[in-house]
């Protein structure tokens, strides 16, 4: 080690090299702090806030956006690709933000995410959610198709009407018109039923071969006779399976 505190290892690598690699990169009004494996926005970036219009924090492990409020006055573009952002991540109010890129994060609930950002980013025009479960991309999700993606686009455009680009495609006038007309109906609500409720419902459907009226009419007859009559309504080797088909499966 010399008098200035610089040391070198056997390969000629210097501790000064580490300092250079970890330092933020400022290019005009663009601040780059990518690939540093950080979990939060480092406090050392706050001092750049007033002169930054584009903040690139891609390829980190960020899930919490605490500190983003320091950039609220001037930030126009926020790049958070390949991080760990979820639908529960809280966004600060960024009145100047026009571009938000969140490709390859951990967003699974589209509706919770959109509800969380729509009112806080009033000038948003460019949004990308590719690579998230919330974005139904048929190329990466085998259970999605073009219809799913079209519904997704209509809903997002309905919630953020100022969008000009969504993912890699521009928002067309036709999409905007359709989103205004029917976007609110594009939300898919899945019934929340427990395993126990589903089992009980299946049990009821399986072990009631006769309608309620028929059972009441047969109340004075023996159980054996009732079961015999129930079996006679099924014909063929495979017809027994019809009892397992519920109305919502037709």
Tab-separated table of N, CA, C and O in Angstrom, residues 106-199:
chain	number	residue	atom	x	y	z
A	106	UNK	N	-41.743	-8.745	-10.573
A	106	UNK	CA	-42.541	-9.786	-9.914
A	106	UNK	C	-43.997	-9.361	-9.726
A	106	UNK	O	-44.638	-9.740	-8.756
A	107	UNK	N	-44.517	-8.600	-10.666
A	107	UNK	CA	-45.888	-8.104	-10.574
A	107	UNK	C	-46.846	-9.181	-11.075
A	107	UNK	O	-46.785	-9.581	-12.235
A	108	UNK	N	-47.726	-9.653	-10.207
A	108	UNK	CA	-48.670	-10.709	-10.575
A	108	UNK	C	-50.114	-10.211	-10.634
A	108	UNK	O	-50.909	-10.707	-11.425
A	109	UNK	N	-50.463	-9.251	-9.796
A	109	UNK	CA	-51.834	-8.729	-9.743
A	109	UNK	C	-51.896	-7.403	-10.493
A	109	UNK	O	-51.501	-6.353	-9.980
A	110	UNK	N	-52.382	-7.447	-11.722
A	110	UNK	CA	-52.435	-6.254	-12.556
A	110	UNK	C	-53.301	-5.172	-11.929
A	110	UNK	O	-52.936	-3.998	-11.913
A	111	UNK	N	-54.467	-5.560	-11.403
A	111	UNK	CA	-55.435	-4.587	-10.922
A	111	UNK	C	-54.918	-3.841	-9.694
A	111	UNK	O	-55.088	-2.627	-9.581
A	112	UNK	N	-54.294	-4.547	-8.774
A	112	UNK	CA	-53.725	-3.900	-7.598
A	112	UNK	C	-52.597	-2.954	-8.003
A	112	UNK	O	-52.463	-1.853	-7.464
A	113	UNK	N	-51.789	-3.375	-8.967
A	113	UNK	CA	-50.678	-2.530	-9.413
A	113	UNK	C	-51.188	-1.246	-10.068
A	113	UNK	O	-50.745	-0.146	-9.728
A	114	UNK	N	-52.120	-1.383	-11.014
A	114	UNK	CA	-52.628	-0.212	-11.730
A	114	UNK	C	-53.322	0.750	-10.777
A	114	UNK	O	-53.159	1.976	-10.868
A	115	UNK	N	-54.095	0.212	-9.844
A	115	UNK	CA	-54.761	1.067	-8.864
A	115	UNK	C	-53.744	1.842	-8.030
A	115	UNK	O	-54.008	2.976	-7.615
A	116	UNK	N	-52.587	1.235	-7.799
A	116	UNK	CA	-51.570	1.868	-6.967
A	116	UNK	C	-50.781	2.965	-7.654
A	116	UNK	O	-50.226	3.841	-6.989
A	117	UNK	N	-50.713	2.932	-8.985
A	117	UNK	CA	-49.870	3.908	-9.692
A	117	UNK	C	-50.651	4.919	-10.524
A	117	UNK	O	-50.137	6.000	-10.813
A	118	UNK	N	-51.880	4.594	-10.908
A	118	UNK	CA	-52.617	5.439	-11.845
A	118	UNK	C	-52.757	6.876	-11.356
A	118	UNK	O	-52.533	7.831	-12.107
A	119	UNK	N	-53.114	7.062	-10.095
A	119	UNK	CA	-53.334	8.414	-9.580
A	119	UNK	C	-52.035	9.127	-9.211
A	119	UNK	O	-52.020	10.352	-9.089
A	120	UNK	N	-50.964	8.370	-9.048
A	120	UNK	CA	-49.704	8.974	-8.611
A	120	UNK	C	-48.801	9.378	-9.774
A	120	UNK	O	-47.811	10.079	-9.572
A	121	UNK	N	-49.141	8.920	-10.973
A	121	UNK	CA	-48.338	9.249	-12.149
A	121	UNK	C	-49.247	9.891	-13.205
A	121	UNK	O	-49.530	9.295	-14.243
A	122	UNK	N	-49.709	11.095	-12.975
A	122	UNK	CA	-50.741	11.710	-13.823
A	122	UNK	C	-50.293	12.002	-15.254
A	122	UNK	O	-51.136	12.148	-16.137
A	123	UNK	N	-48.983	12.080	-15.513
A	123	UNK	CA	-48.495	12.401	-16.854
A	123	UNK	C	-47.890	11.192	-17.567
A	123	UNK	O	-47.222	11.343	-18.588
A	124	UNK	N	-48.139	9.996	-17.058
A	124	UNK	CA	-47.529	8.793	-17.629
A	124	UNK	C	-48.006	8.556	-19.059
A	124	UNK	O	-49.205	8.511	-19.330
A	125	UNK	N	-47.054	8.402	-19.967
A	125	UNK	CA	-47.367	8.171	-21.381
A	125	UNK	C	-46.756	6.884	-21.926
A	125	UNK	O	-47.224	6.352	-22.930
A	126	UNK	N	-45.709	6.381	-21.273
A	126	UNK	CA	-45.015	5.182	-21.736
A	126	UNK	C	-44.895	4.210	-20.561
A	126	UNK	O	-44.298	4.536	-19.538
A	127	UNK	N	-45.471	3.020	-20.723
A	127	UNK	CA	-45.444	2.008	-19.671
A	127	UNK	C	-45.125	0.656	-20.273
A	127	UNK	O	-45.701	0.269	-21.294
A	128	UNK	N	-44.218	-0.072	-19.639
A	128	UNK	CA	-43.898	-1.432	-20.090
A	128	UNK	C	-43.893	-2.385	-18.906
A	128	UNK	O	-43.185	-2.166	-17.921
A	129	UNK	N	-44.708	-3.452	-19.030
A	129	UNK	CA	-44.807	-4.481	-17.988
A	129	UNK	C	-44.440	-5.860	-18.532
A	129	UNK	O	-44.760	-6.878	-17.915
A	130	UNK	N	-43.777	-5.908	-19.667
A	130	UNK	CA	-43.412	-7.195	-20.262
A	130	UNK	C	-42.558	-8.020	-19.294
A	130	UNK	O	-41.699	-7.488	-18.593
A	131	UNK	N	-42.800	-9.314	-19.289
A	131	UNK	CA	-42.012	-10.192	-18.433
A	131	UNK	C	-42.557	-10.334	-17.028
A	131	UNK	O	-41.962	-11.035	-16.205
A	132	UNK	N	-43.698	-9.702	-16.740
A	132	UNK	CA	-44.379	-9.884	-15.460
A	132	UNK	C	-45.569	-10.824	-15.647
A	132	UNK	O	-46.179	-10.855	-16.714
A	133	UNK	N	-45.923	-11.537	-14.614
A	133	UNK	CA	-47.088	-12.426	-14.678
A	133	UNK	C	-48.353	-11.638	-14.954
A	133	UNK	O	-49.296	-12.145	-15.582
A	134	UNK	N	-48.391	-10.380	-14.509
A	134	UNK	CA	-49.573	-9.542	-14.715
A	134	UNK	C	-49.790	-9.183	-16.172
A	134	UNK	O	-50.892	-8.800	-16.561
A	135	UNK	N	-48.771	-9.309	-16.985
A	135	UNK	CA	-48.870	-9.016	-18.416
A	135	UNK	C	-49.031	-10.339	-19.165
A	135	UNK	O	-48.077	-11.111	-19.260
A	136	UNK	N	-50.211	-10.633	-19.690
A	136	UNK	CA	-50.478	-11.940	-20.307
A	136	UNK	C	-49.812	-12.099	-21.670
A	136	UNK	O	-50.445	-11.950	-22.712
A	137	UNK	N	-48.548	-12.400	-21.660
A	137	UNK	CA	-47.768	-12.562	-22.885
A	137	UNK	C	-47.803	-14.025	-23.321
A	137	UNK	O	-47.301	-14.900	-22.614
A	138	UNK	N	-48.387	-14.293	-24.483
A	138	UNK	CA	-48.524	-15.672	-24.957
A	138	UNK	C	-47.175	-16.321	-25.271
A	138	UNK	O	-47.073	-17.548	-25.335
A	139	UNK	N	-46.135	-15.529	-25.467
A	139	UNK	CA	-44.820	-16.091	-25.767
A	139	UNK	C	-44.163	-16.703	-24.542
A	139	UNK	O	-43.374	-17.636	-24.643
A	140	UNK	N	-44.478	-16.175	-23.358
A	140	UNK	CA	-43.844	-16.666	-22.133
A	140	UNK	C	-44.816	-17.357	-21.193
A	140	UNK	O	-44.393	-18.005	-20.235
A	141	UNK	N	-46.135	-17.213	-21.442
A	141	UNK	CA	-47.137	-17.832	-20.588
A	141	UNK	C	-48.048	-18.712	-21.440
A	141	UNK	O	-48.835	-18.209	-22.242
A	142	UNK	N	-47.937	-20.013	-21.257
A	142	UNK	CA	-48.654	-20.958	-22.112
A	142	UNK	C	-50.164	-20.898	-21.931
A	142	UNK	O	-50.919	-21.320	-22.806
A	143	UNK	N	-50.637	-20.373	-20.800
A	143	UNK	CA	-52.075	-20.321	-20.549
A	143	UNK	C	-52.706	-19.008	-21.012
A	143	UNK	O	-53.868	-18.739	-20.710
A	144	UNK	N	-51.959	-18.180	-21.732
A	144	UNK	CA	-52.478	-16.902	-22.229
A	144	UNK	C	-52.486	-16.883	-23.751
A	144	UNK	O	-51.706	-17.582	-24.392
A	145	UNK	N	-53.364	-16.066	-24.312
A	145	UNK	CA	-53.426	-15.934	-25.758
A	145	UNK	C	-53.633	-14.470	-26.131
A	145	UNK	O	-53.611	-13.585	-25.272
A	146	UNK	N	-53.853	-14.201	-27.412
A	146	UNK	CA	-53.994	-12.830	-27.887
A	146	UNK	C	-55.229	-12.144	-27.311
A	146	UNK	O	-55.234	-10.925	-27.121
A	147	UNK	N	-56.268	-12.921	-27.041
A	147	UNK	CA	-57.480	-12.348	-26.453
A	147	UNK	C	-57.194	-11.814	-25.055
A	147	UNK	O	-57.641	-10.721	-24.677
A	148	UNK	N	-56.436	-12.588	-24.283
A	148	UNK	CA	-56.063	-12.151	-22.932
A	148	UNK	C	-55.255	-10.854	-22.985
A	148	UNK	O	-55.476	-9.941	-22.181
A	149	UNK	N	-54.336	-10.787	-23.939
A	149	UNK	CA	-53.495	-9.591	-24.034
A	149	UNK	C	-54.315	-8.383	-24.472
A	149	UNK	O	-54.102	-7.265	-24.000
A	150	UNK	N	-55.278	-8.595	-25.370
A	150	UNK	CA	-56.128	-7.494	-25.820
A	150	UNK	C	-56.967	-6.951	-24.661
A	150	UNK	O	-57.129	-5.733	-24.516
A	151	UNK	N	-57.501	-7.839	-23.830
A	151	UNK	CA	-58.257	-7.412	-22.655
A	151	UNK	C	-57.374	-6.623	-21.704
A	151	UNK	O	-57.790	-5.594	-21.154
A	152	UNK	N	-56.173	-7.121	-21.508
A	152	UNK	CA	-55.199	-6.444	-20.635
A	152	UNK	C	-54.919	-5.023	-21.119
A	152	UNK	O	-54.951	-4.058	-20.347
A	153	UNK	N	-54.703	-4.865	-22.416
A	153	UNK	CA	-54.409	-3.540	-22.966
A	153	UNK	C	-55.592	-2.586	-22.783
A	153	UNK	O	-55.418	-1.423	-22.396
A	154	UNK	N	-56.786	-3.076	-23.039
A	154	UNK	CA	-57.968	-2.217	-22.891
A	154	UNK	C	-58.129	-1.743	-21.455
A	154	UNK	O	-58.468	-0.582	-21.205
A	155	UNK	N	-57.878	-2.641	-20.504
A	155	UNK	CA	-58.051	-2.260	-19.104
A	155	UNK	C	-57.011	-1.232	-18.682
A	155	UNK	O	-57.336	-0.235	-18.024
A	156	UNK	N	-55.752	-1.466	-19.056
A	156	UNK	CA	-54.685	-0.536	-18.667
A	156	UNK	C	-54.906	0.834	-19.306
A	156	UNK	O	-54.745	1.875	-18.656
A	157	UNK	N	-55.285	0.853	-20.571
A	157	UNK	CA	-55.530	2.126	-21.264
A	157	UNK	C	-56.731	2.844	-20.649
A	157	UNK	O	-56.739	4.073	-20.534
A	158	UNK	N	-57.726	2.079	-20.240
A	158	UNK	CA	-58.890	2.667	-19.564
A	158	UNK	C	-58.475	3.341	-18.257
A	158	UNK	O	-58.930	4.453	-17.948
A	159	UNK	N	-57.597	2.682	-17.487
A	159	UNK	CA	-57.171	3.218	-16.193
A	159	UNK	C	-56.170	4.356	-16.339
A	159	UNK	O	-56.118	5.257	-15.500
A	160	UNK	N	-55.356	4.319	-17.410
A	160	UNK	CA	-54.354	5.370	-17.638
A	160	UNK	C	-54.586	5.907	-19.041
A	160	UNK	O	-53.878	5.561	-19.990
A	161	UNK	N	-55.576	6.753	-19.215
A	161	UNK	CA	-55.981	7.191	-20.564
A	161	UNK	C	-54.939	8.015	-21.313
A	161	UNK	O	-55.036	8.162	-22.526
A	162	UNK	N	-53.952	8.529	-20.621
A	162	UNK	CA	-52.935	9.334	-21.289
A	162	UNK	C	-51.827	8.528	-21.940
A	162	UNK	O	-50.906	9.101	-22.553
A	163	UNK	N	-51.876	7.201	-21.853
A	163	UNK	CA	-50.812	6.372	-22.419
A	163	UNK	C	-50.712	6.516	-23.933
A	163	UNK	O	-51.726	6.515	-24.636
A	164	UNK	N	-49.480	6.622	-24.414
A	164	UNK	CA	-49.211	6.614	-25.850
A	164	UNK	C	-48.574	5.294	-26.283
A	164	UNK	O	-48.747	4.864	-27.421
A	165	UNK	N	-47.808	4.680	-25.379
A	165	UNK	CA	-47.198	3.372	-25.647
A	165	UNK	C	-47.464	2.462	-24.455
A	165	UNK	O	-47.339	2.880	-23.300
A	166	UNK	N	-47.857	1.219	-24.725
A	166	UNK	CA	-47.992	0.203	-23.702
A	166	UNK	C	-47.165	-0.992	-24.129
A	166	UNK	O	-47.385	-1.552	-25.212
A	167	UNK	N	-46.217	-1.366	-23.295
A	167	UNK	CA	-45.249	-2.405	-23.634
A	167	UNK	C	-44.482	-1.944	-24.877
A	167	UNK	O	-43.958	-0.843	-24.888
A	168	UNK	N	-44.446	-2.719	-25.924
A	168	UNK	CA	-43.650	-2.346	-27.098
A	168	UNK	C	-44.502	-1.811	-28.246
A	168	UNK	O	-44.006	-1.639	-29.352
A	169	UNK	N	-45.790	-1.534	-27.968
A	169	UNK	CA	-46.693	-1.140	-29.039
A	169	UNK	C	-47.369	0.195	-28.735
A	169	UNK	O	-47.754	0.451	-27.590
A	170	UNK	N	-47.520	1.038	-29.755
A	170	UNK	CA	-48.235	2.308	-29.544
A	170	UNK	C	-49.721	2.066	-29.304
A	170	UNK	O	-50.288	1.079	-29.792
A	171	UNK	N	-50.337	2.943	-28.545
A	171	UNK	CA	-51.775	2.880	-28.312
A	171	UNK	C	-52.484	3.514	-29.501
A	171	UNK	O	-52.244	4.676	-29.832
A	172	UNK	N	-53.338	2.759	-30.160
A	172	UNK	CA	-54.032	3.259	-31.343
A	172	UNK	C	-55.302	4.013	-30.942
A	172	UNK	O	-55.811	3.858	-29.823
A	173	UNK	N	-55.815	4.799	-31.872
A	173	UNK	CA	-57.066	5.519	-31.623
A	173	UNK	C	-58.212	4.542	-31.396
A	173	UNK	O	-59.101	4.785	-30.567
A	174	UNK	N	-58.197	3.439	-32.149
A	174	UNK	CA	-59.245	2.427	-32.000
A	174	UNK	C	-59.202	1.804	-30.604
A	174	UNK	O	-60.245	1.583	-29.969
A	175	UNK	N	-58.000	1.509	-30.111
A	175	UNK	CA	-57.860	0.953	-28.765
A	175	UNK	C	-58.338	1.940	-27.709
A	175	UNK	O	-59.013	1.563	-26.746
A	176	UNK	N	-57.972	3.186	-27.903
A	176	UNK	CA	-58.370	4.209	-26.935
A	176	UNK	C	-59.897	4.345	-26.885
A	176	UNK	O	-60.496	4.467	-25.816
A	177	UNK	N	-60.525	4.321	-28.056
A	177	UNK	CA	-61.973	4.432	-28.129
A	177	UNK	C	-62.642	3.225	-27.481
A	177	UNK	O	-63.619	3.363	-26.733
A	178	UNK	N	-62.116	2.036	-27.769
A	178	UNK	CA	-62.686	0.809	-27.207
A	178	UNK	C	-62.464	0.740	-25.702
A	178	UNK	O	-63.333	0.276	-24.953
A	179	UNK	N	-61.293	1.208	-25.243
A	179	UNK	CA	-61.002	1.211	-23.808
A	179	UNK	C	-61.949	2.130	-23.063
A	179	UNK	O	-62.417	1.818	-21.963
A	180	UNK	N	-62.254	3.264	-23.677
A	180	UNK	CA	-63.188	4.205	-23.059
A	180	UNK	C	-64.590	3.620	-22.981
A	180	UNK	O	-65.317	3.838	-22.012
A	181	UNK	N	-64.958	2.843	-24.002
A	181	UNK	CA	-66.296	2.261	-24.051
A	181	UNK	C	-66.446	1.062	-23.129
A	181	UNK	O	-67.441	0.939	-22.412
A	182	UNK	N	-65.450	0.156	-23.145
A	182	UNK	CA	-65.631	-1.114	-22.447
A	182	UNK	C	-64.479	-1.502	-21.537
A	182	UNK	O	-64.479	-2.605	-20.995
A	183	UNK	N	-63.509	-0.619	-21.355
A	183	UNK	CA	-62.344	-0.974	-20.551
A	183	UNK	C	-62.664	-1.384	-19.133
A	183	UNK	O	-62.032	-2.287	-18.573
A	184	UNK	N	-63.670	-0.742	-18.553
A	184	UNK	CA	-64.019	-1.061	-17.176
A	184	UNK	C	-64.545	-2.478	-17.021
A	184	UNK	O	-64.546	-3.035	-15.920
A	185	UNK	N	-65.000	-3.087	-18.132
A	185	UNK	CA	-65.532	-4.440	-18.073
A	185	UNK	C	-64.478	-5.510	-18.383
A	185	UNK	O	-64.788	-6.695	-18.415
A	186	UNK	N	-63.256	-5.083	-18.617
A	186	UNK	CA	-62.200	-6.024	-18.970
A	186	UNK	C	-61.559	-6.671	-17.755
A	186	UNK	O	-60.731	-7.557	-17.875
A	187	UNK	N	-61.948	-6.216	-16.593
A	187	UNK	CA	-61.386	-6.792	-15.378
A	187	UNK	C	-61.959	-8.181	-15.142
A	187	UNK	O	-63.190	-8.357	-15.113
A	188	UNK	N	-61.073	-9.157	-14.971
A	188	UNK	CA	-61.493	-10.539	-14.753
A	188	UNK	C	-61.494	-10.817	-13.262
A	188	UNK	O	-60.466	-10.689	-12.591
A	189	UNK	N	-62.662	-11.160	-12.733
A	189	UNK	CA	-62.788	-11.452	-11.309
A	189	UNK	C	-62.936	-12.956	-11.132
A	189	UNK	O	-63.897	-13.558	-11.606
A	190	UNK	N	-61.988	-13.550	-10.439
A	190	UNK	CA	-62.024	-14.985	-10.202
A	190	UNK	C	-62.665	-15.260	-8.842
A	190	UNK	O	-62.344	-14.597	-7.861
A	191	UNK	N	-63.591	-16.223	-8.774
A	191	UNK	CA	-64.238	-16.532	-7.495
A	191	UNK	C	-63.229	-17.071	-6.492
A	191	UNK	O	-62.366	-17.886	-6.832
A	192	UNK	N	-63.349	-16.575	-5.264
A	192	UNK	CA	-62.451	-17.013	-4.217
A	192	UNK	C	-63.150	-18.090	-3.384
A	192	UNK	O	-63.955	-17.803	-2.502
A	193	UNK	N	-62.883	-19.340	-3.674
A	193	UNK	CA	-63.473	-20.436	-2.922
A	193	UNK	C	-62.371	-21.277	-2.311
A	193	UNK	O	-61.352	-21.554	-2.942
A	194	UNK	N	-62.599	-21.688	-1.088
A	194	UNK	CA	-61.617	-22.514	-0.405
A	194	UNK	C	-61.715	-23.949	-0.890
A	194	UNK	O	-62.693	-24.350	-1.524
A	195	UNK	N	-60.718	-24.741	-0.565
A	195	UNK	CA	-60.719	-26.151	-0.929
A	195	UNK	C	-61.898	-26.854	-0.270
A	195	UNK	O	-62.571	-27.703	-0.877
A	196	UNK	N	-62.194	-26.487	0.998
A	196	UNK	CA	-63.287	-27.127	1.721
A	196	UNK	C	-64.633	-26.813	1.057
A	196	UNK	O	-65.480	-27.695	0.898
A	197	UNK	N	-64.821	-25.527	0.646
A	197	UNK	CA	-66.072	-25.152	-0.009
A	197	UNK	C	-66.246	-25.874	-1.331
A	197	UNK	O	-67.333	-26.326	-1.676
A	198	UNK	N	-65.159	-25.985	-2.092
A	198	UNK	CA	-65.226	-26.669	-3.378
A	198	UNK	C	-65.549	-28.139	-3.178
A	198	UNK	O	-66.342	-28.729	-3.936
A	199	UNK	N	-64.968	-28.763	-2.150
A	199	UNK	CA	-65.224	-30.178	-1.883
A	199	UNK	C	-66.678	-30.396	-1.483
A	199	UNK	O	-67.352	-31.321	-1.960
